[in-house]
mmCIF file of C-alpha atoms in Angstrom:
data_model
loop_
_atom_site.group_PDB
_atom_site.id
_atom_site.type_symbol
_atom_site.label_atom_id
_atom_site.label_comp_id
_atom_site.label_asym_id
_atom_site.label_seq_id
_atom_site.Cartn_x
_atom_site.Cartn_y
_atom_site.Cartn_z
ATOM 1 C CA MET Y 3 -3.527 1.829 -34.392
ATOM 2 C CA ASN Y 4 -2.306 2.177 -37.937
ATOM 3 C CA GLU Y 5 -5.101 0.965 -40.225
ATOM 4 C CA GLU Y 6 -2.829 0.160 -43.188
ATOM 5 C CA ARG Y 7 -0.333 -1.842 -41.177
ATOM 6 C CA ASP Y 8 -3.102 -3.684 -39.368
ATOM 7 C CA ARG Y 9 -4.908 -4.839 -42.494
ATOM 8 C CA THR Y 10 -5.846 -8.485 -42.186
ATOM 9 C CA PRO Y 11 -7.168 -11.057 -44.660
ATOM 10 C CA CYS Y 12 -10.632 -10.304 -43.257
ATOM 11 C CA ASP Y 13 -10.373 -6.671 -44.338
ATOM 12 C CA ALA Y 14 -9.990 -7.784 -47.929
ATOM 13 C CA LEU Y 15 -13.481 -9.324 -47.893
ATOM 14 C CA SER Y 16 -16.699 -7.467 -48.663
ATOM 15 C CA VAL Y 17 -19.097 -6.917 -45.774
ATOM 16 C CA GLU Y 18 -21.408 -9.570 -47.241
ATOM 17 C CA ASP Y 19 -18.623 -12.140 -47.485
ATOM 18 C CA GLY Y 20 -17.533 -11.326 -43.945
ATOM 19 C CA LEU Y 21 -21.049 -11.993 -42.692
ATOM 20 C CA ARG Y 22 -21.156 -15.290 -44.592
ATOM 21 C CA LEU Y 23 -17.895 -16.465 -43.055
ATOM 22 C CA ASN Y 24 -19.110 -15.563 -39.577
ATOM 23 C CA ALA Y 25 -22.425 -17.301 -40.138
ATOM 24 C CA TYR Y 26 -20.559 -20.372 -41.395
ATOM 25 C CA LEU Y 27 -18.344 -20.348 -38.323
ATOM 26 C CA ASP Y 28 -21.389 -20.095 -36.071
ATOM 27 C CA GLY Y 29 -23.271 -22.907 -37.812
ATOM 28 C CA GLU Y 30 -25.969 -20.495 -38.950
ATOM 29 C CA LEU Y 31 -26.090 -21.405 -42.658
ATOM 30 C CA ASP Y 32 -28.818 -23.617 -44.112
ATOM 31 C CA GLY Y 33 -29.194 -25.948 -47.075
ATOM 32 C CA ASP Y 34 -26.265 -26.040 -49.454
ATOM 33 C CA GLU Y 35 -24.793 -22.785 -48.148
ATOM 34 C CA PRO Y 36 -22.191 -24.477 -45.903
ATOM 35 C CA ASP Y 37 -20.956 -26.543 -48.899
ATOM 36 C CA ARG Y 38 -20.718 -23.431 -51.014
ATOM 37 C CA VAL Y 39 -18.720 -21.636 -48.341
ATOM 38 C CA GLU Y 40 -16.392 -24.639 -48.033
ATOM 39 C CA ARG Y 41 -15.776 -24.616 -51.789
ATOM 40 C CA TRP Y 42 -15.109 -20.905 -51.621
ATOM 41 C CA ILE Y 43 -12.634 -21.368 -48.766
ATOM 42 C CA ARG Y 44 -10.776 -24.071 -50.709
ATOM 43 C CA GLU Y 45 -10.416 -21.767 -53.703
ATOM 44 C CA ASP Y 46 -9.734 -18.494 -51.958
ATOM 45 C CA PRO Y 47 -6.730 -18.523 -49.588
ATOM 46 C CA GLU Y 48 -7.606 -15.099 -48.246
ATOM 47 C CA ALA Y 49 -11.051 -16.273 -47.174
ATOM 48 C CA ALA Y 50 -9.500 -19.394 -45.620
ATOM 49 C CA ALA Y 51 -6.988 -17.270 -43.710
ATOM 50 C CA CYS Y 52 -9.743 -14.971 -42.499
ATOM 51 C CA LEU Y 53 -11.841 -17.897 -41.290
ATOM 52 C CA GLU Y 54 -8.935 -19.246 -39.244
ATOM 53 C CA LEU Y 55 -8.379 -15.848 -37.697
ATOM 54 C CA LEU Y 56 -12.057 -15.470 -36.797
ATOM 55 C CA ARG Y 57 -11.994 -18.892 -35.191
ATOM 56 C CA GLY Y 58 -8.893 -17.927 -33.292
ATOM 57 C CA VAL Y 59 -10.633 -14.860 -31.852
ATOM 58 C CA ASP Y 60 -13.289 -16.983 -30.171
ATOM 59 C CA SER Y 61 -10.833 -19.409 -28.653
ATOM 60 C CA ARG Y 62 -8.496 -16.651 -27.469
ATOM 61 C CA CYS Y 63 -11.397 -14.866 -25.791
ATOM 62 C CA ARG Y 64 -12.553 -18.086 -24.185
ATOM 63 C CA GLU Y 65 -9.061 -18.776 -22.924
ATOM 64 C CA ALA Y 66 -8.701 -15.249 -21.563
ATOM 65 C CA LEU Y 67 -11.865 -15.729 -19.516
ATOM 66 C CA ASP Y 68 -10.954 -19.225 -18.350
ATOM 67 C CA GLU Y 69 -9.953 -17.897 -14.982
ATOM 68 C CA ALA Y 70 -13.582 -17.056 -14.166
ATOM 69 C CA PHE Y 71 -14.769 -20.357 -15.607
ATOM 70 C CA HIS Y 72 -12.588 -22.387 -13.260
ATOM 71 C CA ARG Y 73 -12.765 -20.215 -10.195
ATOM 72 C CA PRO Y 74 -13.813 -21.795 -6.890
ATOM 73 C CA VAL Y 75 -17.300 -20.928 -5.692
ATOM 74 C CA ASP Y 76 -17.277 -18.597 -2.705
ATOM 75 C CA PRO Y 77 -19.401 -19.464 0.326
ATOM 76 C CA GLY Y 78 -21.896 -16.620 -0.227
ATOM 77 C CA LEU Y 79 -22.761 -17.888 -3.674
ATOM 78 C CA GLY Y 80 -22.746 -21.475 -2.436
ATOM 79 C CA ALA Y 81 -25.342 -20.528 0.160
ATOM 80 C CA THR Y 82 -27.537 -18.791 -2.421
ATOM 81 C CA LEU Y 83 -27.377 -21.907 -4.575
ATOM 82 C CA GLU Y 84 -28.410 -24.003 -1.639
ATOM 83 C CA GLN Y 85 -31.370 -21.696 -1.084
ATOM 84 C CA ILE Y 86 -32.390 -22.237 -4.702
ATOM 85 C CA ARG Y 87 -32.263 -25.957 -4.098
ATOM 86 C CA GLN Y 88 -34.389 -25.725 -0.970
ATOM 87 C CA ARG Y 89 -36.862 -23.067 -1.936
ATOM 88 C CA GLN Y 90 -39.845 -25.121 -2.969
ATOM 89 C CA GLU Y 91 -39.597 -27.384 0.009
ATOM 90 C CA GLY Y 92 -40.552 -24.496 2.284
ATOM 91 C CA THR Y 93 -37.550 -24.803 4.548
ATOM 92 C CA VAL Y 94 -35.891 -21.541 3.608
ATOM 93 C CA PRO Y 95 -37.495 -18.098 3.484
ATOM 94 C CA VAL Y 96 -37.269 -16.507 0.077
ATOM 95 C CA PRO Y 97 -36.180 -12.856 0.085
ATOM 96 C CA ASP Y 98 -38.751 -10.549 -1.434
ATOM 97 C CA HIS Y 99 -37.292 -8.247 -4.068
ATOM 98 C CA ARG Y 100 -39.132 -4.959 -4.627
ATOM 99 C CA GLY Y 101 -36.645 -3.133 -6.791
ATOM 100 C CA GLY Y 102 -34.611 -1.521 -4.014
ATOM 101 C CA THR Y 103 -31.252 -2.549 -2.717
ATOM 102 C CA TRP Y 104 -32.236 -3.085 0.915
ATOM 103 C CA TRP Y 105 -32.412 -6.813 0.420
ATOM 104 C CA ARG Y 106 -28.852 -7.070 -0.708
ATOM 105 C CA PRO Y 107 -27.103 -6.873 2.675
ATOM 106 C CA LEU Y 108 -30.003 -8.779 4.219
ATOM 107 C CA GLY Y 109 -29.653 -11.451 1.551
ATOM 108 C CA ALA Y 110 -25.933 -11.705 2.209
ATOM 109 C CA LEU Y 111 -26.539 -11.888 5.942
ATOM 110 C CA ALA Y 112 -29.217 -14.528 5.521
ATOM 111 C CA ALA Y 113 -26.881 -16.466 3.263
ATOM 112 C CA GLY Y 114 -24.106 -16.277 5.842
ATOM 113 C CA VAL Y 115 -26.351 -17.337 8.679
ATOM 114 C CA LEU Y 116 -27.728 -20.152 6.580
ATOM 115 C CA LEU Y 117 -24.266 -21.336 5.746
ATOM 116 C CA LEU Y 118 -23.123 -21.241 9.338
ATOM 117 C CA ALA Y 119 -26.274 -22.655 10.854
ATOM 118 C CA VAL Y 120 -27.338 -25.340 8.470
ATOM 119 C CA GLY Y 121 -24.632 -25.521 5.821
ATOM 120 C CA TYR Y 122 -23.098 -28.700 7.140
ATOM 121 C CA GLY Y 123 -26.448 -30.337 7.651
ATOM 122 C CA LEU Y 124 -27.592 -29.552 4.143
ATOM 123 C CA GLY Y 125 -24.364 -30.623 2.551
ATOM 124 C CA VAL Y 126 -23.596 -27.261 0.977
ATOM 125 C CA THR Y 127 -20.079 -27.152 2.334
ATOM 126 C CA THR Y 128 -19.248 -30.587 1.083
ATOM 127 C CA THR Y 129 -20.676 -29.881 -2.346
ATOM 128 C CA THR Y 130 -18.911 -26.555 -2.635
ATOM 129 C CA SER Y 131 -15.538 -27.753 -1.490
ATOM 130 C CA ARG Y 132 -15.599 -30.790 -3.758
ATOM 131 C CA PHE Y 133 -16.485 -28.474 -6.607
ATOM 132 C CA ASP Y 134 -13.726 -26.049 -5.597
ATOM 133 C CA ALA Y 135 -11.078 -28.723 -5.341
ATOM 134 C CA ARG Y 136 -11.915 -30.029 -8.781
ATOM 135 C CA LEU Y 137 -11.863 -26.610 -10.403
ATOM 136 C CA ALA Y 138 -8.640 -25.607 -8.645
ATOM 137 C CA ALA Y 139 -6.977 -28.824 -9.810
ATOM 138 C CA ALA Y 140 -8.110 -28.200 -13.389
ATOM 139 C CA GLU Y 141 -6.668 -24.689 -13.278
ATOM 140 C CA ALA Y 142 -3.356 -25.892 -11.851
ATOM 141 C CA SER Y 143 -3.204 -28.641 -14.503
ATOM 142 C CA ARG Y 144 -3.602 -26.049 -17.237
ATOM 143 C CA ALA Y 145 -0.752 -23.966 -15.852
ATOM 144 C CA GLU Y 146 1.486 -27.062 -15.792
ATOM 145 C CA ALA Y 147 0.445 -27.981 -19.308
ATOM 146 C CA ARG Y 148 1.378 -24.493 -20.535
ATOM 147 C CA SER Y 149 4.900 -24.898 -19.151
ATOM 148 C CA ALA Y 150 5.176 -28.343 -20.761
ATOM 149 C CA LEU Y 151 4.150 -26.811 -24.068
ATOM 150 C CA ALA Y 152 6.802 -24.092 -23.750
ATOM 151 C CA ARG Y 153 9.461 -26.776 -23.158
ATOM 152 C CA ALA Y 154 8.228 -28.850 -26.095
ATOM 153 C CA LEU Y 155 8.374 -25.794 -28.364
ATOM 154 C CA GLU Y 156 11.866 -24.950 -27.153
ATOM 155 C CA TYR Y 157 13.484 -28.374 -27.529
ATOM 156 C CA THR Y 158 11.455 -30.649 -29.815
ATOM 157 C CA PRO Y 159 11.989 -30.920 -33.580
ATOM 158 C CA SER Y 160 8.951 -30.459 -35.808
ATOM 159 C CA GLY Y 161 6.941 -33.598 -36.359
ATOM 160 C CA THR Y 162 8.000 -35.205 -33.081
ATOM 161 C CA THR Y 163 5.377 -35.847 -30.443
ATOM 162 C CA VAL Y 164 6.124 -35.294 -26.780
ATOM 163 C CA ASN Y 165 3.981 -37.061 -24.225
ATOM 164 C CA TRP Y 166 3.508 -35.197 -20.991
ATOM 165 C CA ALA Y 167 1.720 -36.239 -17.815
ATOM 166 C CA SER Y 168 1.292 -34.258 -14.663
ATOM 167 C CA SER Y 169 2.836 -35.791 -11.591
ATOM 168 C CA ARG Y 170 0.285 -34.098 -9.334
ATOM 169 C CA TYR Y 171 -2.954 -33.953 -11.290
ATOM 170 C CA ASN Y 172 -5.077 -36.133 -13.484
ATOM 171 C CA ALA Y 173 -3.834 -34.410 -16.612
ATOM 172 C CA SER Y 174 -1.810 -35.383 -19.645
ATOM 173 C CA ALA Y 175 -0.997 -34.036 -23.061
ATOM 174 C CA GLU Y 176 0.444 -34.906 -26.439
ATOM 175 C CA LEU Y 177 2.393 -31.987 -27.821
ATOM 176 C CA GLN Y 178 3.697 -31.821 -31.334
ATOM 177 C CA PRO Y 179 5.481 -28.869 -32.926
ATOM 178 C CA VAL Y 180 4.392 -28.961 -36.570
ATOM 179 C CA ARG Y 181 6.670 -26.414 -38.203
ATOM 180 C CA THR Y 182 8.904 -23.473 -37.458
ATOM 181 C CA LEU Y 183 8.537 -20.085 -39.055
ATOM 182 C CA LYS Y 184 11.080 -17.310 -39.067
ATOM 183 C CA MET Y 185 9.296 -14.002 -38.948
ATOM 184 C CA GLY Y 186 10.431 -10.780 -40.667
ATOM 185 C CA ASP Y 187 11.921 -9.445 -37.452
ATOM 186 C CA ASP Y 188 14.011 -12.602 -36.947
ATOM 187 C CA ARG Y 189 11.696 -13.939 -34.293
ATOM 188 C CA TYR Y 190 10.826 -17.600 -34.376
ATOM 189 C CA CYS Y 191 7.257 -18.838 -34.210
ATOM 190 C CA ARG Y 192 6.061 -22.423 -34.225
ATOM 191 C CA GLU Y 193 2.837 -24.032 -35.218
ATOM 192 C CA TYR Y 194 1.871 -26.899 -32.946
ATOM 193 C CA ARG Y 195 -0.791 -29.476 -32.221
ATOM 194 C CA GLU Y 196 -1.903 -30.167 -28.705
ATOM 195 C CA THR Y 197 -4.174 -32.801 -27.215
ATOM 196 C CA LEU Y 198 -4.912 -32.068 -23.621
ATOM 197 C CA VAL Y 199 -6.774 -34.466 -21.323
ATOM 198 C CA ILE Y 200 -7.783 -32.972 -17.996
ATOM 199 C CA ASP Y 201 -9.888 -35.054 -15.665
ATOM 200 C CA GLY Y 202 -10.956 -37.240 -18.566
ATOM 201 C CA VAL Y 203 -12.033 -34.327 -20.773
ATOM 202 C CA ARG Y 204 -10.166 -34.175 -24.040
ATOM 203 C CA GLU Y 205 -9.339 -30.964 -25.890
ATOM 204 C CA GLU Y 206 -7.634 -30.927 -29.230
ATOM 205 C CA ARG Y 207 -6.288 -27.814 -30.788
ATOM 206 C CA ARG Y 208 -3.707 -26.261 -33.029
ATOM 207 C CA GLY Y 209 -1.850 -23.115 -32.206
ATOM 208 C CA LEU Y 210 0.820 -20.692 -33.216
ATOM 209 C CA SER Y 211 3.284 -19.584 -30.592
ATOM 210 C CA CYS Y 212 6.175 -17.144 -30.831
ATOM 211 C CA ARG Y 213 9.394 -17.262 -28.852
ATOM 212 C CA LEU Y 214 10.017 -14.525 -26.321
ATOM 213 C CA GLY Y 215 13.048 -16.063 -24.639
ATOM 214 C CA ARG Y 216 14.388 -19.321 -23.279
ATOM 215 C CA GLU Y 217 11.401 -21.595 -22.609
ATOM 216 C CA ARG Y 218 9.202 -18.552 -22.902
ATOM 217 C CA TRP Y 219 6.637 -18.696 -25.664
ATOM 218 C CA GLN Y 220 3.673 -16.483 -26.357
ATOM 219 C CA THR Y 221 0.688 -18.093 -27.995
ATOM 220 C CA ARG Y 222 -0.611 -15.913 -30.807
ATOM 221 C CA LEU Y 223 -3.420 -18.095 -32.084
ATOM 222 C CA ILE Y 224 -5.332 -21.148 -30.928
ATOM 223 C CA ILE Y 225 -7.735 -23.044 -33.105
ATOM 224 C CA PRO Y 226 -9.833 -25.741 -31.437
ATOM 225 C CA GLU Y 227 -10.139 -28.906 -33.494
ATOM 226 C CA LYS Y 228 -13.780 -28.980 -32.523
ATOM 227 C CA LYS Y 229 -15.862 -26.232 -31.028
ATOM 228 C CA GLY Y 230 -16.507 -27.087 -27.392
ATOM 229 C CA ASN Y 231 -18.249 -25.496 -24.472
ATOM 230 C CA GLU Y 232 -17.891 -28.429 -22.133
ATOM 231 C CA LEU Y 233 -18.472 -27.483 -18.563
ATOM 232 C CA PHE Y 234 -15.803 -29.605 -16.928
ATOM 233 C CA MET H 2 -38.397 -29.032 -9.528
ATOM 234 C CA SER H 3 -36.113 -26.790 -7.506
ATOM 235 C CA GLU H 4 -33.550 -29.578 -7.413
ATOM 236 C CA SER H 5 -33.415 -29.547 -11.210
ATOM 237 C CA GLU H 6 -33.297 -25.761 -11.215
ATOM 238 C CA TYR H 7 -30.394 -25.969 -8.787
ATOM 239 C CA GLN H 8 -28.613 -28.532 -10.946
ATOM 240 C CA THR H 9 -29.043 -26.316 -13.999
ATOM 241 C CA VAL H 10 -27.633 -23.277 -12.209
ATOM 242 C CA VAL H 11 -24.657 -25.231 -10.856
ATOM 243 C CA GLN H 12 -23.930 -26.561 -14.318
ATOM 244 C CA LEU H 13 -24.249 -23.124 -15.872
ATOM 245 C CA LEU H 14 -22.217 -21.420 -13.182
ATOM 246 C CA PRO H 15 -18.791 -21.554 -14.856
ATOM 247 C CA ARG H 16 -20.270 -20.125 -18.050
ATOM 248 C CA LEU H 17 -22.227 -17.442 -16.217
ATOM 249 C CA ARG H 18 -19.089 -16.293 -14.454
ATOM 250 C CA ARG H 19 -17.082 -16.352 -17.657
ATOM 251 C CA PHE H 20 -19.771 -14.260 -19.355
ATOM 252 C CA ALA H 21 -19.933 -11.780 -16.458
ATOM 253 C CA TYR H 22 -16.142 -11.508 -16.418
ATOM 254 C CA GLY H 23 -16.084 -10.853 -20.148
ATOM 255 C CA LEU H 24 -18.734 -8.157 -19.813
ATOM 256 C CA CYS H 25 -17.196 -6.148 -17.013
ATOM 257 C CA GLY H 26 -13.506 -7.104 -17.083
ATOM 258 C CA SER H 27 -13.209 -7.452 -13.315
ATOM 259 C CA MET H 28 -13.343 -10.753 -11.503
ATOM 260 C CA GLU H 29 -14.784 -9.253 -8.314
ATOM 261 C CA ALA H 30 -17.447 -7.302 -10.188
ATOM 262 C CA ALA H 31 -18.262 -10.457 -12.173
ATOM 263 C CA GLU H 32 -18.797 -12.359 -8.938
ATOM 264 C CA ASP H 33 -21.177 -9.622 -7.793
ATOM 265 C CA LEU H 34 -23.141 -9.894 -11.014
ATOM 266 C CA VAL H 35 -23.509 -13.663 -10.762
ATOM 267 C CA GLN H 36 -24.367 -13.516 -7.079
ATOM 268 C CA GLU H 37 -26.994 -10.866 -7.740
ATOM 269 C CA ALA H 38 -28.491 -12.792 -10.659
ATOM 270 C CA CYS H 39 -28.807 -15.898 -8.460
ATOM 271 C CA THR H 40 -30.427 -13.844 -5.703
ATOM 272 C CA ARG H 41 -32.914 -12.496 -8.230
ATOM 273 C CA LEU H 42 -33.642 -15.990 -9.396
ATOM 274 C CA LEU H 43 -34.374 -16.914 -5.834
ATOM 275 C CA ALA H 44 -36.727 -13.943 -5.480
ATOM 276 C CA SER H 45 -38.446 -14.416 -8.832
ATOM 277 C CA ALA H 46 -41.672 -16.275 -9.302
ATOM 278 C CA GLY H 47 -42.496 -18.899 -11.857
ATOM 279 C CA ASP H 48 -40.935 -21.930 -13.387
ATOM 280 C CA LYS H 49 -38.229 -21.150 -15.910
ATOM 281 C CA GLU H 50 -37.831 -24.629 -17.233
ATOM 282 C CA GLY H 51 -36.523 -24.581 -20.761
ATOM 283 C CA TYR H 52 -35.244 -21.033 -20.666
ATOM 284 C CA LEU H 53 -33.427 -20.722 -17.341
ATOM 285 C CA ASP H 54 -30.094 -20.393 -19.128
ATOM 286 C CA ARG H 55 -31.293 -17.509 -21.288
ATOM 287 C CA TRP H 56 -32.938 -15.907 -18.246
ATOM 288 C CA LEU H 57 -29.705 -15.979 -16.248
ATOM 289 C CA PHE H 58 -27.478 -14.691 -19.042
ATOM 290 C CA ARG H 59 -29.978 -11.946 -19.775
ATOM 291 C CA THR H 60 -30.250 -10.978 -16.109
ATOM 292 C CA ILE H 61 -26.483 -10.739 -15.756
ATOM 293 C CA ARG H 62 -26.262 -8.585 -18.855
ATOM 294 C CA ASN H 63 -29.074 -6.291 -17.690
ATOM 295 C CA LEU H 64 -27.554 -5.943 -14.239
ATOM 296 C CA HIS H 65 -24.275 -4.952 -15.840
ATOM 297 C CA VAL H 66 -25.910 -2.395 -18.148
ATOM 298 C CA ASP H 67 -27.963 -1.003 -15.251
ATOM 299 C CA GLY H 68 -24.825 -0.824 -13.167
ATOM 300 C CA LEU H 69 -23.225 1.445 -15.721
ATOM 301 C CA ARG H 70 -26.320 3.551 -16.196
ATOM 302 C CA SER H 71 -28.423 3.946 -13.124
ATOM 303 C CA ARG H 72 -27.975 4.848 -9.521
ATOM 304 C CA GLN H 73 -30.156 1.949 -8.465
ATOM 305 C CA VAL H 74 -27.276 -0.462 -8.651
ATOM 306 C CA SER H 75 -24.823 -0.638 -5.844
ATOM 307 C CA GLU H 76 -21.930 1.757 -5.561
ATOM 308 C CA ARG H 77 -19.879 -1.272 -4.715
ATOM 309 C CA TYR H 78 -20.208 -2.585 -8.258
ATOM 310 C CA ARG H 79 -19.001 0.653 -9.788
ATOM 311 C CA HIS H 80 -16.236 0.869 -7.263
ATOM 312 C CA ARG H 81 -15.081 -2.610 -8.269
ATOM 313 C CA LEU H 82 -14.928 -1.618 -11.923
ATOM 314 C CA VAL H 83 -12.866 1.493 -11.172
ATOM 315 C CA GLN H 84 -10.575 -0.536 -8.963
ATOM 316 C CA ALA H 85 -10.069 -3.109 -11.721
ATOM 317 C CA GLU H 86 -9.155 -0.370 -14.159
ATOM 318 C CA ASN H 87 -6.573 1.008 -11.744
ATOM 319 C CA ASP H 88 -5.141 -2.442 -11.136
ATOM 320 C CA GLN H 89 -4.607 -2.845 -14.863
ATOM 321 C CA ARG H 90 -2.671 0.412 -14.966
ATOM 322 C CA VAL H 91 -0.358 -0.593 -12.137
ATOM 323 C CA GLY H 92 1.233 -3.022 -14.550
ATOM 324 C CA SER H 93 2.060 -6.601 -14.423
ATOM 325 C CA ARG H 94 3.759 -8.891 -12.034
ATOM 326 C CA HIS H 95 2.317 -12.038 -13.518
ATOM 327 C CA THR H 96 3.696 -14.778 -15.721
ATOM 328 C CA GLU H 97 4.021 -14.468 -19.501
ATOM 329 C CA ALA H 98 0.919 -16.531 -20.081
ATOM 330 C CA SER H 99 -1.202 -14.363 -17.874
ATOM 331 C CA ILE H 100 0.165 -11.118 -19.331
ATOM 332 C CA GLU H 101 -0.904 -12.340 -22.698
ATOM 333 C CA LEU H 102 -4.364 -13.220 -21.450
ATOM 334 C CA ASP H 103 -4.557 -9.811 -19.777
ATOM 335 C CA GLU H 104 -3.948 -8.281 -23.177
ATOM 336 C CA VAL H 105 -6.769 -10.252 -24.756
ATOM 337 C CA ARG H 106 -9.123 -9.189 -21.968
ATOM 338 C CA ALA H 107 -8.049 -5.574 -22.350
ATOM 339 C CA LEU H 108 -8.767 -5.758 -26.080
ATOM 340 C CA MET H 109 -12.209 -7.210 -25.375
ATOM 341 C CA GLN H 110 -12.901 -4.296 -23.057
ATOM 342 C CA GLN H 111 -11.976 -1.906 -25.848
ATOM 343 C CA LEU H 112 -14.793 -3.202 -28.024
ATOM 344 C CA PRO H 113 -18.024 -1.204 -27.942
ATOM 345 C CA PRO H 114 -20.222 -2.826 -25.251
ATOM 346 C CA GLU H 115 -22.932 -3.767 -27.737
ATOM 347 C CA GLN H 116 -20.407 -5.713 -29.810
ATOM 348 C CA ARG H 117 -18.747 -7.261 -26.787
ATOM 349 C CA GLU H 118 -21.909 -8.778 -25.348
ATOM 350 C CA VAL H 119 -22.859 -10.348 -28.675
ATOM 351 C CA LEU H 120 -19.385 -11.788 -29.180
ATOM 352 C CA LEU H 121 -19.450 -13.258 -25.669
ATOM 353 C CA LEU H 122 -22.832 -14.883 -26.134
ATOM 354 C CA ILE H 123 -22.201 -16.259 -29.630
ATOM 355 C CA GLY H 124 -18.441 -16.695 -29.941
ATOM 356 C CA VAL H 125 -17.620 -17.715 -26.389
ATOM 357 C CA GLU H 126 -20.838 -19.227 -25.040
ATOM 358 C CA GLY H 127 -22.021 -20.761 -28.298
ATOM 359 C CA PHE H 128 -25.561 -19.400 -28.367
ATOM 360 C CA SER H 129 -27.279 -19.236 -31.750
ATOM 361 C CA TYR H 130 -28.045 -15.916 -33.421
ATOM 362 C CA ARG H 131 -31.720 -16.465 -32.657
ATOM 363 C CA GLU H 132 -31.153 -17.191 -28.966
ATOM 364 C CA CYS H 133 -28.904 -14.166 -28.710
ATOM 365 C CA SER H 134 -31.413 -11.900 -30.439
ATOM 366 C CA ARG H 135 -34.118 -13.054 -28.017
ATOM 367 C CA MET H 136 -31.906 -12.509 -24.991
ATOM 368 C CA LEU H 137 -30.983 -9.001 -26.029
ATOM 369 C CA ASP H 138 -34.260 -8.014 -27.716
ATOM 370 C CA LEU H 139 -32.493 -7.257 -30.960
ATOM 371 C CA PRO H 140 -33.279 -8.135 -34.576
ATOM 372 C CA ILE H 141 -31.226 -11.065 -35.869
ATOM 373 C CA GLY H 142 -29.657 -8.830 -38.515
ATOM 374 C CA THR H 143 -28.244 -6.575 -35.816
ATOM 375 C CA VAL H 144 -26.806 -9.505 -33.877
ATOM 376 C CA THR H 145 -25.285 -10.902 -37.073
ATOM 377 C CA SER H 146 -23.524 -7.696 -38.024
ATOM 378 C CA ARG H 147 -22.361 -6.971 -34.476
ATOM 379 C CA VAL H 148 -20.661 -10.336 -34.020
ATOM 380 C CA ALA H 149 -18.949 -9.923 -37.398
ATOM 381 C CA ARG H 150 -17.721 -6.420 -36.558
ATOM 382 C CA ALA H 151 -16.490 -7.495 -33.138
ATOM 383 C CA ARG H 152 -14.487 -10.395 -34.548
ATOM 384 C CA ARG H 153 -13.042 -8.354 -37.379
ATOM 385 C CA GLN H 154 -11.870 -5.688 -34.968
ATOM 386 C CA LEU H 155 -10.288 -8.221 -32.614
ATOM 387 C CA VAL H 156 -8.551 -9.929 -35.530
ATOM 388 C CA ARG H 157 -7.006 -6.564 -36.422
ATOM 389 C CA TRP H 158 -5.863 -5.891 -32.902
ATOM 390 C CA MET H 159 -4.652 -9.405 -32.198
ATOM 391 C CA THR H 160 -2.621 -9.732 -35.384
ATOM 392 C CA SER H 161 -0.946 -6.350 -35.127
ATOM 393 C CA ASP H 162 2.684 -6.458 -34.021
ATOM 394 C CA PRO H 163 3.129 -6.610 -30.279
ATOM 395 C CA LYS H 164 4.846 -3.548 -28.887
ATOM 396 C CA ASP H 165 6.720 -5.311 -26.149
ATOM 397 C CA ASP H 166 8.823 -7.855 -27.977
ATOM 398 C CA GLU H 167 11.773 -9.158 -26.082
ATOM 399 C CA PRO H 168 14.997 -10.691 -27.360
#
């Protein structure tokens, strides 16, 4: 990639300042350091822009890995989990690991047998499928919410809030395009605010999305209003 | 005791899988890593109360590193990684949203592995620099500079003009 063309506000900062911004973002500064960084950000637009971009990186990465986060648990793993639950009650033999790989197929076999033989009795199937259903619904809700956002960006004037609710899932959102930007190459991008509530868990964020075509928008940046690692 | 251990693992599971996926870039290989880490937990002795989360993240990371380095780890794992790489080359038949997420994942895979793991633990999973340095046996200074370099690089890549703009 072309280094000159790809220069970002973060590249304008010294290494030291870059480390400070990262440490601020990660809540690693002590004493009056956070206040000093906040003053600095208020006075230096380049530092402020860099901070937003750094924040965006984390949320984009998290979003890109969401698929794994919400994936249903497969029966093999469900059975291993059930073994963990049972292990100190002496009802399930614990595989002995001696550094080789022989135990792997045996472990999988044992897990399968356990699932088939006692899974129902122990409740593993019920637990797993309830878990699965919930995660699958959350994933489907997100996909619906993304389409609703694309429609809101396509048709809603800036400053107007659109309320969306899923007809199939326990999910709703408030979507508000904030402003429209015309980029150098005549593309349109829009900044927006989004409050998403899925299964009672609220997520608030701002984003920047660029138009690819009719009702087709590509999100370029997402900034969570608060840093969250909520599990569900 | 084991009930609480179980509860902790179940609660951590989505994050463990996200971390594994971020490390290796393949969903199937990530599932293998998590499955193997749980099996090792089952086989390991001793109460891990208070540090079970760090133990699991660390185990997944070590399994991944071993998988790339040594013959001890299953061929299946390596096969999965190669397969995932090929799948990415085949191109995309997904929706816009997922193409875009594919791009972000591909960029993450382009980071040097030592930067990627630190970014995943701190930026995505929210561990502190100290927790991360303990998990990876690294000085805090190293962790600090790696997370900064990883983010700066991704900012560059993510803000550069997309090549595939459409009308």
